[in-house]
mmCIF file of C-alpha atoms and ligand atoms in Angstrom:
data_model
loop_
_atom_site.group_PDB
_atom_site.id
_atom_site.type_symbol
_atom_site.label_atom_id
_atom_site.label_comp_id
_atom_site.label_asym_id
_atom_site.label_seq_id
_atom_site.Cartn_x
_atom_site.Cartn_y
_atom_site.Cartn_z
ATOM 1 C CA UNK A 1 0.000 0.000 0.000
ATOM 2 C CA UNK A 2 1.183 3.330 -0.911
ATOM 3 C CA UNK A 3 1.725 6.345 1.899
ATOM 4 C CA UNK A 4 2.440 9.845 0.083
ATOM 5 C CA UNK A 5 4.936 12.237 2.158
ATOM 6 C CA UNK A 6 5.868 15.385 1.912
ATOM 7 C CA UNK A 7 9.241 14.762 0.336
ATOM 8 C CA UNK A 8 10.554 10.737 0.994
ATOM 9 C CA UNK A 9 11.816 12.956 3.821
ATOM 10 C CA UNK A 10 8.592 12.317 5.805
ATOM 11 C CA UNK A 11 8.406 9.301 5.596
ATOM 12 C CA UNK A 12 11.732 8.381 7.019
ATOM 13 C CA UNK A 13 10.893 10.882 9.808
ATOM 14 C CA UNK A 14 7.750 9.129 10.573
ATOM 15 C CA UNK A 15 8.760 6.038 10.060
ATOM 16 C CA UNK A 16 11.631 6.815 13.583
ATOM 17 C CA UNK A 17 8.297 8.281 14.495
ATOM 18 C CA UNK A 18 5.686 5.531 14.674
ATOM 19 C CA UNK A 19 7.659 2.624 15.283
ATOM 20 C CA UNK A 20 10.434 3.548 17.701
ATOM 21 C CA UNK A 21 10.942 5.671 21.252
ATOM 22 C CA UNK A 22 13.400 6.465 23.842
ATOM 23 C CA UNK A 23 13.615 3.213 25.062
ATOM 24 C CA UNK A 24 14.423 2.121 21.250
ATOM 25 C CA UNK A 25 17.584 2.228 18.869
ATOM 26 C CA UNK A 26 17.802 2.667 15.439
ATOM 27 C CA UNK A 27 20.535 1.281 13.456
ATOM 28 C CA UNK A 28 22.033 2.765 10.229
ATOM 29 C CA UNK A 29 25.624 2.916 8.581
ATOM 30 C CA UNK A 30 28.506 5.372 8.880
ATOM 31 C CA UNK A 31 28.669 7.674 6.062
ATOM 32 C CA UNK A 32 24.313 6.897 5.338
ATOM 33 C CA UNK A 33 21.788 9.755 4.770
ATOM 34 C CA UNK A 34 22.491 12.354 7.333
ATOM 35 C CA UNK A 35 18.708 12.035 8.093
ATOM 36 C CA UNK A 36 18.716 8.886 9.666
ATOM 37 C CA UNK A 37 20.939 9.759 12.497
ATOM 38 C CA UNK A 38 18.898 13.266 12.641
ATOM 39 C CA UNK A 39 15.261 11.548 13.313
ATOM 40 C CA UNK A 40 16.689 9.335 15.523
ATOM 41 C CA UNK A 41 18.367 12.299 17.525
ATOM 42 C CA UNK A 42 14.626 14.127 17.168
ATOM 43 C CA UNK A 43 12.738 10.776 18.823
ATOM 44 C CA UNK A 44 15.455 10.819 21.290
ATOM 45 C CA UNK A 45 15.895 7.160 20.616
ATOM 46 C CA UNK A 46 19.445 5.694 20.455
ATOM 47 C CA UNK A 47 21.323 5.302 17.210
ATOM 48 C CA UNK A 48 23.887 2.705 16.348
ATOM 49 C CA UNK A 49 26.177 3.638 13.538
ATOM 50 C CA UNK A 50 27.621 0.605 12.451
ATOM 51 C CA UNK A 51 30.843 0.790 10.190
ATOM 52 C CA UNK A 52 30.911 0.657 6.378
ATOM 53 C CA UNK A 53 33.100 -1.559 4.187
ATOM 54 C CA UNK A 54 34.740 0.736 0.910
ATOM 55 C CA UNK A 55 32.102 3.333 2.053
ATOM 56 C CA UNK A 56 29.299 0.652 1.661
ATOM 57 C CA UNK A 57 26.386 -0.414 3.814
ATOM 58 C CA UNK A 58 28.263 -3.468 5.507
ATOM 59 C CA UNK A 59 24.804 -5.966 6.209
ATOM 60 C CA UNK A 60 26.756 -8.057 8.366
ATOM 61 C CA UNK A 61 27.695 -5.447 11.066
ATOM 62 C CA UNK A 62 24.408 -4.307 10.773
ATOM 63 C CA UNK A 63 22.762 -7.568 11.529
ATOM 64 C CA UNK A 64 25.339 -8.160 14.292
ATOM 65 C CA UNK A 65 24.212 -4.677 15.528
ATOM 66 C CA UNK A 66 20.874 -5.974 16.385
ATOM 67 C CA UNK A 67 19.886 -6.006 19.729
ATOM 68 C CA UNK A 68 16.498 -6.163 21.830
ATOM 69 C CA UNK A 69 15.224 -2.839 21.838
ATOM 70 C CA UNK A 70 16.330 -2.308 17.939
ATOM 71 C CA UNK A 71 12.792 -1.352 16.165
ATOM 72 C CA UNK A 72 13.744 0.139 12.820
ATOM 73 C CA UNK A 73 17.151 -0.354 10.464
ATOM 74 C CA UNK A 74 17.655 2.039 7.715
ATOM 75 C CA UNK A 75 19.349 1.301 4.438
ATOM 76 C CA UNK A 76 19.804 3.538 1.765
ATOM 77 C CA UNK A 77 19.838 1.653 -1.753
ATOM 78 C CA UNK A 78 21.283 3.287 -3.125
ATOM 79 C CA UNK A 79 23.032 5.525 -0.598
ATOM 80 C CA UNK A 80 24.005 9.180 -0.585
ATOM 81 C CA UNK A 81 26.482 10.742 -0.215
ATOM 82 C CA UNK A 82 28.927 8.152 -1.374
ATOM 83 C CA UNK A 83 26.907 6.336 -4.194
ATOM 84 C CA UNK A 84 27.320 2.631 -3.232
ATOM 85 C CA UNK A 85 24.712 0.084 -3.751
ATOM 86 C CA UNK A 86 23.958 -3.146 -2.480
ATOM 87 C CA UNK A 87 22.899 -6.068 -4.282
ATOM 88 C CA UNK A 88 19.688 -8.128 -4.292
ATOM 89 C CA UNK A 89 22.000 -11.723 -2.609
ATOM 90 C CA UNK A 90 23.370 -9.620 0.258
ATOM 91 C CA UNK A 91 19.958 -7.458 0.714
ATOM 92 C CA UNK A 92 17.706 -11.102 0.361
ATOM 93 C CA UNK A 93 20.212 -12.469 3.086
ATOM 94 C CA UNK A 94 20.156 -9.788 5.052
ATOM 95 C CA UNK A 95 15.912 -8.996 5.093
ATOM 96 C CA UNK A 96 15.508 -13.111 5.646
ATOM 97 C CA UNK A 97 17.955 -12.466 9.094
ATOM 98 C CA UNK A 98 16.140 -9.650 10.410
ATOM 99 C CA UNK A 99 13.899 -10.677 13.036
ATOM 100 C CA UNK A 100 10.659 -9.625 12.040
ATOM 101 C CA UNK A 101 10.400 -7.434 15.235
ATOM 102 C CA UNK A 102 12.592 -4.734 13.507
ATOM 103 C CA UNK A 103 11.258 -2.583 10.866
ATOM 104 C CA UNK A 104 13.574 -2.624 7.506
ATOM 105 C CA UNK A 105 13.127 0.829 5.683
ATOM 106 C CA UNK A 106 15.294 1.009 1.899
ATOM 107 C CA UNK A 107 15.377 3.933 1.315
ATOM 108 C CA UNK A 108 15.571 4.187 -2.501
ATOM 109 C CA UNK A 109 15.311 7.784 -3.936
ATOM 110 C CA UNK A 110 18.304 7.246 -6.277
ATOM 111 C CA UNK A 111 16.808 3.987 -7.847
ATOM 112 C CA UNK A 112 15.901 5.389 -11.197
ATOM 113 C CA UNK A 113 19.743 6.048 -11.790
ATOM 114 C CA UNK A 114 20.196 2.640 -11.535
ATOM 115 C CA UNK A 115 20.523 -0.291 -14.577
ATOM 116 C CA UNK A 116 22.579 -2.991 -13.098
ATOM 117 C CA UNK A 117 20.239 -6.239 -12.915
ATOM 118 C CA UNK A 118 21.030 -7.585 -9.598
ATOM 119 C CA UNK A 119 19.792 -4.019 -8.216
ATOM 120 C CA UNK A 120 16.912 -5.179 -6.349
ATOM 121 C CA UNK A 121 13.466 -3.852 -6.480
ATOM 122 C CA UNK A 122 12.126 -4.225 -3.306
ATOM 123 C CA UNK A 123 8.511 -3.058 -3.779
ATOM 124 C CA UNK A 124 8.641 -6.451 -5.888
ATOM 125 C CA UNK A 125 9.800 -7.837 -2.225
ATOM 126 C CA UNK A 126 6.961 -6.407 0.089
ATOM 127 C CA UNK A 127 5.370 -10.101 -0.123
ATOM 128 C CA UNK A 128 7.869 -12.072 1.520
ATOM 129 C CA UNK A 129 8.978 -9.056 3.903
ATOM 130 C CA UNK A 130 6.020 -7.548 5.687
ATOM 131 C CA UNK A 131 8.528 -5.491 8.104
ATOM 132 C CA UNK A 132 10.283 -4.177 4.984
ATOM 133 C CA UNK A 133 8.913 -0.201 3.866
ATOM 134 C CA UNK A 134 10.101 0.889 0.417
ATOM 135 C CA UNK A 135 10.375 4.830 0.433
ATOM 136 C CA UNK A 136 11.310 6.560 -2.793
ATOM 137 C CA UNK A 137 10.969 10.493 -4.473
ATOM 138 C CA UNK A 138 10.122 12.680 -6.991
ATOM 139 C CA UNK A 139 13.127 15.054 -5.786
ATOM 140 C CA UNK A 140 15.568 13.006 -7.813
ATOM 141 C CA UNK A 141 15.339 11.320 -11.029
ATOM 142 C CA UNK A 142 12.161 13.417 -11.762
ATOM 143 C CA UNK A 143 14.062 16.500 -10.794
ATOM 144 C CA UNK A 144 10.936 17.754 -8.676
ATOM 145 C CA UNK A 145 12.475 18.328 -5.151
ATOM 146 C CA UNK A 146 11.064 22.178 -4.266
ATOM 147 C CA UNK A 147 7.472 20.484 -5.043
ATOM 148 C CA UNK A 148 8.686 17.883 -1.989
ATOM 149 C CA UNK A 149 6.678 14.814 -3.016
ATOM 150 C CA UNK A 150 7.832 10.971 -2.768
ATOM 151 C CA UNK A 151 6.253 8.128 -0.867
ATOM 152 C CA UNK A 152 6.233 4.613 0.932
ATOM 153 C CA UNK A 153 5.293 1.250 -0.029
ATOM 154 C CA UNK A 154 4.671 -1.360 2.599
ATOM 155 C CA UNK A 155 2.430 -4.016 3.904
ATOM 156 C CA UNK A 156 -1.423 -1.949 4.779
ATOM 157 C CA UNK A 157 -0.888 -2.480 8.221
ATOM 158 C CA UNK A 158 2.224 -0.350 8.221
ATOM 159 C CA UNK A 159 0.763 2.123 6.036
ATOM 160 C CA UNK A 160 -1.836 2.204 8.408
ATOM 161 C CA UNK A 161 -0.403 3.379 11.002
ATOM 162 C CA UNK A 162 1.912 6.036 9.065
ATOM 163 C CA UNK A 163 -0.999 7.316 7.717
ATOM 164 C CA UNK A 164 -2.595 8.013 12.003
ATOM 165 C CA UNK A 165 0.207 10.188 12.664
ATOM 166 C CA UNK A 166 1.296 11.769 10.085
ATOM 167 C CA UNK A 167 0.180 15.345 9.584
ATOM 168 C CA UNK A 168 -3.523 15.346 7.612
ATOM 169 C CA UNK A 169 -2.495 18.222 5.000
ATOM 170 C CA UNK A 170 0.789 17.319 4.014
ATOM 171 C CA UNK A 171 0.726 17.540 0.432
ATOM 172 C CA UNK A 172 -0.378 19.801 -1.541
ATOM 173 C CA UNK A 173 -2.295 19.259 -5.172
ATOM 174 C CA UNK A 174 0.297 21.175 -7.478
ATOM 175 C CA UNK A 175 3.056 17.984 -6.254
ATOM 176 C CA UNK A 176 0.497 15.423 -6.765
ATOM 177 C CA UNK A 177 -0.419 16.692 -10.286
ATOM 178 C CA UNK A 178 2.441 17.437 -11.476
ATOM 179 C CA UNK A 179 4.193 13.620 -9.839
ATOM 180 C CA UNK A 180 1.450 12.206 -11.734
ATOM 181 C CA UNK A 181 1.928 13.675 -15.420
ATOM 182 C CA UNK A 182 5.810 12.662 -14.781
ATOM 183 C CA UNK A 183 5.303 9.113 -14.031
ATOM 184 C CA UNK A 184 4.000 9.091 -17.282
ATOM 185 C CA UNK A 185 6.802 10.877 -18.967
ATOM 186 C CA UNK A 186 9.172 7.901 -19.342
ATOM 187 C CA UNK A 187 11.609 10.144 -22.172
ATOM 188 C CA UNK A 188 12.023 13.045 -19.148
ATOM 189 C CA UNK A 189 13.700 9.966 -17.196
ATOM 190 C CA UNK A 190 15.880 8.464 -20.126
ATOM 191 C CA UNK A 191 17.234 12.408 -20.861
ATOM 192 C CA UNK A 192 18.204 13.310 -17.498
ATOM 193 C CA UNK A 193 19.607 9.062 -16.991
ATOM 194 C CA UNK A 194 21.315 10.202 -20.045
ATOM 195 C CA UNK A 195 22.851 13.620 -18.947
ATOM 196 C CA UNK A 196 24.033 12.232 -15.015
ATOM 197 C CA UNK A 197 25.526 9.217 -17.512
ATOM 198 C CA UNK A 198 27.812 11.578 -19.565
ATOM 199 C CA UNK A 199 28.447 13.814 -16.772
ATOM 200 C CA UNK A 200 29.577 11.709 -14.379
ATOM 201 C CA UNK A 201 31.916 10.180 -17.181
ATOM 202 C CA UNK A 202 33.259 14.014 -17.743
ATOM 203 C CA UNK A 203 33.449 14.380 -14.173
ATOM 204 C CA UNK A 204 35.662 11.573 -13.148
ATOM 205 C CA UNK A 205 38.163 11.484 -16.420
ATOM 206 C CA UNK A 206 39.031 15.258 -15.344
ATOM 207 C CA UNK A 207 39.013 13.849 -11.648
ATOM 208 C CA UNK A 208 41.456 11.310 -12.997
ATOM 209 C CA UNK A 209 43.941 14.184 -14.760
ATOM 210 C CA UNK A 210 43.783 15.827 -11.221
ATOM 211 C CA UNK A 211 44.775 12.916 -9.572
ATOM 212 C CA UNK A 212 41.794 13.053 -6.908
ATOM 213 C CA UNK A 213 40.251 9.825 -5.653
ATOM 214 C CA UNK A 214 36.402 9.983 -5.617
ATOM 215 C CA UNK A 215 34.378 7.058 -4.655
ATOM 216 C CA UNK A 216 32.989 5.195 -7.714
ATOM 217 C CA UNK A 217 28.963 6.089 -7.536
ATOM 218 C CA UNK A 218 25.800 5.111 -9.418
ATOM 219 C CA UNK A 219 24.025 8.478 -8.119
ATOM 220 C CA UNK A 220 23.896 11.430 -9.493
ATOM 221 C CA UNK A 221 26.649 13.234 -7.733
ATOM 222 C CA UNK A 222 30.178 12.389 -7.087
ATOM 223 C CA UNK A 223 32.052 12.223 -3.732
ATOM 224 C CA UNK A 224 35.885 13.265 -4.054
ATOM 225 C CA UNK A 225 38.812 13.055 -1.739
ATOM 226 C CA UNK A 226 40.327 16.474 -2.018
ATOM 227 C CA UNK A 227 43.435 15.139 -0.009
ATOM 228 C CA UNK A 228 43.156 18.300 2.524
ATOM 229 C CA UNK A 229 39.870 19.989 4.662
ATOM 230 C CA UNK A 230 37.030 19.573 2.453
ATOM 231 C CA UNK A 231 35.275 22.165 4.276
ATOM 232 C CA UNK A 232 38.185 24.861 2.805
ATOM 233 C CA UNK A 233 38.058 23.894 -0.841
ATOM 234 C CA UNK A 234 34.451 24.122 -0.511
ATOM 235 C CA UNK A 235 34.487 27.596 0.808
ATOM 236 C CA UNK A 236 37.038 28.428 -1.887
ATOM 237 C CA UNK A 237 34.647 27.049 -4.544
ATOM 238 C CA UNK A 238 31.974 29.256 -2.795
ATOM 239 C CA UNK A 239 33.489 32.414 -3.930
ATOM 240 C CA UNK A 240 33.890 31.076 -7.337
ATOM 241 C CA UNK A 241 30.511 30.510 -7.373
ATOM 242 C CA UNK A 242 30.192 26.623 -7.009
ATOM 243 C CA UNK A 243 28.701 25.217 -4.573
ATOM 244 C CA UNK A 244 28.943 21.965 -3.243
ATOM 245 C CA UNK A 245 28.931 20.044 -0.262
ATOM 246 C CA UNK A 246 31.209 19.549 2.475
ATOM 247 C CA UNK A 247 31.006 15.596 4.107
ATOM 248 C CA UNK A 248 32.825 16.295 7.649
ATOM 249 C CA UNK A 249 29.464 15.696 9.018
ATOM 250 C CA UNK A 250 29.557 12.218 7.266
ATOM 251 C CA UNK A 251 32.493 11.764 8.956
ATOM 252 C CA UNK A 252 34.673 11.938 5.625
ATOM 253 C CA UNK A 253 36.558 15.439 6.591
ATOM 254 C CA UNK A 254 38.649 15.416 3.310
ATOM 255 C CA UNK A 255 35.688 15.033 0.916
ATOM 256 C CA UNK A 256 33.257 16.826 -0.397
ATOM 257 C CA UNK A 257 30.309 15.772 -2.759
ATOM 258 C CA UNK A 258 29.429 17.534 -6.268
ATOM 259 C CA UNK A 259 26.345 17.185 -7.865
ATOM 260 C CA UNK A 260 26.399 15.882 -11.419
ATOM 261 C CA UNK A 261 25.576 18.906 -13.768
ATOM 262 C CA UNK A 262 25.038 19.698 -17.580
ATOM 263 C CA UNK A 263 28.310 19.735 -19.283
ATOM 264 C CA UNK A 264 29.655 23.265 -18.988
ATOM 265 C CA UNK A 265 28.228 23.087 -15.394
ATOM 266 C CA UNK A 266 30.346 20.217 -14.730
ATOM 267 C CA UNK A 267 32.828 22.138 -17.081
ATOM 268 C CA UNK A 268 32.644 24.989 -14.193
ATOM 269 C CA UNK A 269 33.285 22.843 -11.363
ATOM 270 C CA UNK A 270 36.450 21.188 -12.711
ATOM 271 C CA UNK A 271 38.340 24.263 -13.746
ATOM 272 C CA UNK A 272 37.247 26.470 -10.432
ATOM 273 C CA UNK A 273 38.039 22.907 -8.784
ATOM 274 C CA UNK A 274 41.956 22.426 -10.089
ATOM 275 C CA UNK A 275 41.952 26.653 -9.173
ATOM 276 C CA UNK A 276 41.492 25.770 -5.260
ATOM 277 C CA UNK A 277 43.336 23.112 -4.933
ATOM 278 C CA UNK A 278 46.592 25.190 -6.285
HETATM 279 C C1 PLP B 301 19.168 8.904 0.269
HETATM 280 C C2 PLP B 301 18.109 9.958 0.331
HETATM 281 N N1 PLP B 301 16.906 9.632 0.790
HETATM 282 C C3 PLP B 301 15.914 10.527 0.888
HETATM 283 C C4 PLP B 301 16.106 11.840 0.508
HETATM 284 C C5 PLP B 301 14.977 12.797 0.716
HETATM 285 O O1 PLP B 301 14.397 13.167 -0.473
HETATM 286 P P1 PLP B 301 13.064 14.040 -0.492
HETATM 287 O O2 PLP B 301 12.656 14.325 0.909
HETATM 288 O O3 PLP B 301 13.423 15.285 -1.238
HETATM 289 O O4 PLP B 301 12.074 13.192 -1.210
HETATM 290 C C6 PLP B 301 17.341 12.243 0.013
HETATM 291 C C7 PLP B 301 17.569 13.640 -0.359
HETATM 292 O O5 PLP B 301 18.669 14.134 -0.419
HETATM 293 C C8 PLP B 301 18.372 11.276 -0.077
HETATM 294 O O6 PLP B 301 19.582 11.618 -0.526
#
């Protein structure tokens, strides 16, 4: 059953909300969505970062992480801000371990970027896993974030209770029209799959004449080790009018993440880039 949030933002939020308290923890992986750590904070439950493996989700450590009073595990699939992905063997394993106690949200907003085959769907899932929620986004893909639409699918009786306590006005009918004409629009999707696939390309071979390492990502942004504070070069790139995104608060001090942009966007960013780093 489908549950419509403002943004997939919502749902995650309510999702920390409904099914977890102080008494609870919450388990999600260094270097995940900031937001998972952030609801968790706001529910005063207690969150257990467990550690990543080449910047990954590592399933293992976050099955080994599960104790009692763990209610809700979040997995971004794939994950931002560093673009990794897991595949459907290690997320079947890993959803057939979970006690059914614990509530399994994938958070997929970046899915349409994908085309690898073993990428697993796991609204096709929902079946076999009734603890599992799939949450996904216009904001993405669709390139509709300031209209702040996405939503869940889960088993009704999760739905059900998202739907008591969320907010009763919380989207608005421009989003829903607009989401709706664009699920239809299957050539908007293939162009802008098409333009984060050359750009990420042009990205990374100038990363590669720069010598920076950036961690290899299916998203449509790019994370880069900058070798020194990422925060500075960031600041530096502010005044030359770029602006991307510092990931200390990822815990990855010496990156920083670029969005994927049109070609003489991306163009930009290289050239002011190579300028800071000299
Ligand atoms: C992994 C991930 N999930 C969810 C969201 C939230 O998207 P929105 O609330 O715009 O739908 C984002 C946005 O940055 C994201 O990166």
């Amino acid at each position: 059953m489908i549950t419509l949030g403002n943004g997939a933002n919502e749902i995650l939020e309510l999702a920390a909300r409904v099914f977890a308290s102080r008494k609870h923890e919450i388990i999600f992986s260094e270097h995940a969505f900031l937001v998972y750590s952030l609801v968790t904070q706001a529910i005063g439950a207690r969150g257990i970062e467990t550690p990543s493996t080449d910047f990954g989700h590592d399933l293992s450590a976050m099955l080994e992480a599960i104790t009692p009073r763990v209610r809700v595990i979040f997995i971004a699939n794939p994950n931002n801000p560093t673009g990794t992905w897991v595949n459907a063997a290690a997320l079947d394993a890993f959803l057939q371990a979970v006690p059914d106690t614990v509530l399994v949200v994938v958070d997929e907003a970046y899915r349409e970027y994908m085309d690898y085959p073993d990428y697993p769907d796991c609204v096709a899932r929902l079946s076999r896993y009734p603890n599992l929620i799939v949450t996904r986004t216009f904001s993405k893909a669709y390139g509709l974030a300031g209209l702040r639409i996405g939503y869940a699918v889960s088993h009704p009786d999760i739905a059900a209770l998202l739907n008591r306590v969320r907010q009763p006005f919380h989207i608005n009918s421009m989003a829903l029209a607009v989401a709706t004409v664009t699920l239809d629009d299957a050539e908007h999707l293939r162009r802008t799959k098409r333009v984060n696939d050359v750009g990420y390309k042009q990205l990374t071979i100038a990363l590669d004449e720069l010598g920076l390492r950036y961690i290899p990502s299916v998203g449509n942004f790019v994370t880069i080790d900058v070798n020194r504070s990422g925060e500075e070069i960031c600041a530096r790139l502010l005044k030359k009018g770029v602006i991307v995104r510092p990931m200390a608060r990822h815990g990855l001090p010496n990156h920083l993440r670029v969005t994927i942009g049109l070609e003489e966007e991306n163009e930009k960013f290289i050239r002011a880039l190579g300028d800071s780093l000299t």
